[in-house]
Amino acid sequence: MPAHYSREDLLAQRQALPIYPVRQKLLEEMRKHQTLIVIGETGSGKTTQIPQYIFTHGMTENGTIAVTQPRRVAAITLATRVAQEMGAQLGTTVGYTVRFEDMSNFKTKIKFLTDGMLLREAMLDPLLKRYSVIILDEAHERTIHTDVLFSVVKTAQKRRAEQGNNKLKIVIMSATMDVDHFSLYFNKASVVYLEGRQFPIQVFHAKQTQEDYLFSSLVTLFQIHKDAPADHHILIFLTGQEEIEAFAKSARTIAKDLQGKYPNLKVCPLFANLPQNQQMEAFNNPPPNTRKVVLSTNIAETSVTIDGIRYVIDCGRVKARTHMPATGMDILRIQKIAQAQAWQRAGRAGRQAAGFCYRAYTLNDFEKMAPNPIPEIQRCSLTTVVLQLLALGVQDPLNFDFMDKPPTELIEGAMRELHLLGGIQSTEKPVLTEVGQQMAAFPLDPRFTKLILASKELGCTEEIVSIVALLSADSIMINATAQREQANNVRAKFASSEGDHMTLLNIFRAFRTAKQNRNWCFENFVNYRNLLYAVEVRKQLAELCERMNIPMKSCNPQTEPVRRCLLSGLFLSVAEYQREGHYLTLGSRQTVAIHPSSVLFHSKPSCIVFTELVQTGKRYVRQVTLIDQDWIEELPKDTLLQLRQTFRGTVSGPHRK
Ligand code: CDP
Ligand code: MG
């Protein structure tokens, strides 16, 4: 981030934002209403400016302003920026709190935090008394945590009003939104629209339905490239890393053939797992007579703004996580976007001048799309949320005041899983057990907390805490397609014949032996930032373990305890090899295959436990460890019984042939 602006520069930048002329009106509305909804395009100044306006107009006398963000990186960079604009040292008047990191103190008046962190705070103080204003930002993203917070803050506001003192103001901010839906939920709250800088955009649809949206996007790219001026840059929405890398390769090859005839073409991938210095390429201005083409996942849809984009090519798809309550598993798969997303993507072409959007789908396809995306709460696993609701004192999660109610099966599935993990006494009367309370205290998926709790008895907490930390971080290995072979060769020394979790642990140990050296990471094709993050997470988890009297015992050089431990928390993710060459999951009898990136891809052990399921045509499991079939029979009797009942007769037990 460019950090060296003078105060005058910063002030000039602030005054040039679209929000600046309407600041008085905004403040007036804030004074009149307890709840306000603010709609404005990305970049209009909502997140950085509104908290400052509120602060300088004395609405924080009785408390702090909380500003939530779905992503931790956003919370950190925004706090840094606002501190800079206010000439404050980060962590004092302006601060942030994200999972595993707190940069705020009791004097903090503007606090950026992830939506998950605010929810954790609500578990300790449901009225959120230390805040006078709560801003729920990026509401259009509808993350699970934001959705739960909608109700939590609404309830806190009502109860604080009943108590008469220390009233709570709520601001909901969003780039695009189904405004009426939100306003209605918040008792007809008033809405302020910010005038964005939006220029007209011409939208073109494909004439026929495109089976191969990648190919048609590639053709469109070069049609534009032949005619448009060099400084009219292009943004292409694709679904994920592999697709983006393959597309980049084709585009670069074609561009090479065309060299000299047209402007140069600079191809910049953009996805969350890309190392930061490479991500920055997408934001930098290219050299003269060079067109930039950014290949992005949906992170460029609302979260970031790229200068100079005049053309958007939209493949019409997105990779999204969906939970299958029938199997208790999450899958990551490619699906069609919603109309609201299609408009948002198109809008990216008209930020600085009139633009064009080419859709790789027909008008008829567009009309068949859902108007709005399905919020996470209606499609993701609710195990963590139900656990949190119970910890918040909600007695009946089925009748919680959700803005959009999740399907009953999702809530029931969550209760079943919590019961299987020993977190609640029964699914009919969901009361937290001691284990459940411990699970609520750990900032982890309950299955991973279960691993840590189980590691105590098995004497492998040292290893399990590292593995859980590594799984909490984004991808540890760097797998650029171009260097895949080289990377695999270099990393072969870390590979464990027992699976990917042990392999990750080997990398982690080597990283620490190498004194967490950045160059070492570079040489070994592993992600430095993500490993550092894992170190940090590990430290925090170790502290939590200490508080809960779980000693940091190690079983090194043995590995069996670690693998047994993985089974004890992840018994829903066990699969057995079948004669036909694939695997069947234990509970739900799903057909899966080991992903080619796994160290066990070639060895095909008879029984495995995994931590990730992805669907790309085929169902693949990633992060796989081999276990002993006999261990399954050693699981607690009631766990096995419940597993069978959960999947009603579909499980024939470990004895089946
Ligand atoms: O929230 P909204 O998208 O409406 O805008 P914002 O996040 O307040 O950003 C307004 C402007 O501040 C951006 O267009 C950037 O110019 C600047 N900004 C920045 O330079 N660095 C950041 N970390 C955040 C914002
Ligand atoms: Mg914002």
Short mmCIF file of C-alpha atoms and ligand atoms in Angstrom, two decimals, residues 1-2 5 10 13 17-19 40-50 69 74 76-82 84-85 137-138 173 175 194 197 302-303 305 351, ligand 1:
data_model
loop_
_atom_site.label_atom_id
_atom_site.label_comp_id
_atom_site.label_asym_id
_atom_site.label_seq_id
_atom_site.Cartn_x
_atom_site.Cartn_y
_atom_site.Cartn_z
CA MET A 1 0.00 0.00 0.00
CA PRO A 2 1.40 3.47 -0.82
CA TYR A 5 1.05 10.82 1.54
CA LEU A 10 -4.80 12.87 2.22
CA GLN A 13 -8.16 12.85 -1.51
CA LEU A 17 -14.63 11.36 -2.71
CA PRO A 18 -18.28 11.16 -3.84
CA ILE A 19 -19.37 10.92 -0.21
CA GLY A 40 -23.00 3.44 -2.58
CA GLU A 41 -20.64 1.97 -5.14
CA THR A 42 -17.28 0.59 -4.09
CA GLY A 43 -14.83 3.48 -3.81
CA SER A 44 -17.36 6.17 -2.88
CA GLY A 45 -15.82 6.53 0.56
CA LYS A 46 -18.33 4.78 2.83
CA THR A 47 -15.99 2.65 4.87
CA THR A 48 -13.14 5.07 5.40
CA GLN A 49 -15.16 8.28 5.77
CA ILE A 50 -18.41 7.55 7.63
CA GLN A 69 -15.68 -6.49 7.47
CA ALA A 74 -9.82 -5.63 4.66
CA ILE A 76 -6.43 -4.46 8.73
CA THR A 77 -5.83 -2.32 5.64
CA LEU A 78 -8.85 -0.11 6.31
CA ALA A 79 -7.81 0.53 9.90
CA THR A 80 -4.34 1.38 8.65
CA ARG A 81 -5.72 3.81 6.09
CA VAL A 82 -8.11 5.54 8.49
CA GLN A 84 -3.24 7.49 8.50
CA GLU A 85 -5.97 9.91 7.44
CA ASP A 137 -20.24 -3.09 6.22
CA GLU A 138 -20.28 -5.00 2.92
CA MET A 173 -23.54 -0.27 4.39
CA ALA A 175 -22.41 -1.63 -2.57
CA LEU A 194 -24.70 7.96 -2.58
CA ARG A 197 -19.22 7.84 -10.37
CA THR A 302 -17.00 -5.68 -5.16
CA SER A 303 -13.95 -5.93 -2.95
CA THR A 305 -11.16 -1.52 -7.70
CA ARG A 351 -15.78 3.61 -13.20
O1 CDP B 1 -16.29 1.84 1.29
P1 CDP B 1 -16.18 2.38 -0.09
O2 CDP B 1 -15.93 1.30 -1.08
O3 CDP B 1 -17.34 3.23 -0.47
O4 CDP B 1 -14.90 3.33 -0.15
P2 CDP B 1 -13.64 3.38 0.84
O5 CDP B 1 -13.20 2.02 1.20
O6 CDP B 1 -13.94 4.31 1.94
O7 CDP B 1 -12.51 3.98 -0.10
C1 CDP B 1 -12.52 5.30 -0.59
C2 CDP B 1 -11.19 5.60 -1.22
O8 CDP B 1 -10.18 5.60 -0.24
C3 CDP B 1 -10.72 4.58 -2.24
O9 CDP B 1 -11.21 4.83 -3.52
C4 CDP B 1 -9.22 4.74 -2.18
O10 CDP B 1 -8.83 5.81 -2.99
C5 CDP B 1 -8.96 5.13 -0.76
N1 CDP B 1 -8.46 3.99 0.05
C6 CDP B 1 -7.09 3.70 0.08
O11 CDP B 1 -6.32 4.37 -0.54
N2 CDP B 1 -6.62 2.64 0.83
C7 CDP B 1 -7.48 1.86 1.52
N3 CDP B 1 -7.01 0.83 2.25
C8 CDP B 1 -8.85 2.13 1.49
C9 CDP B 1 -9.30 3.21 0.75
#
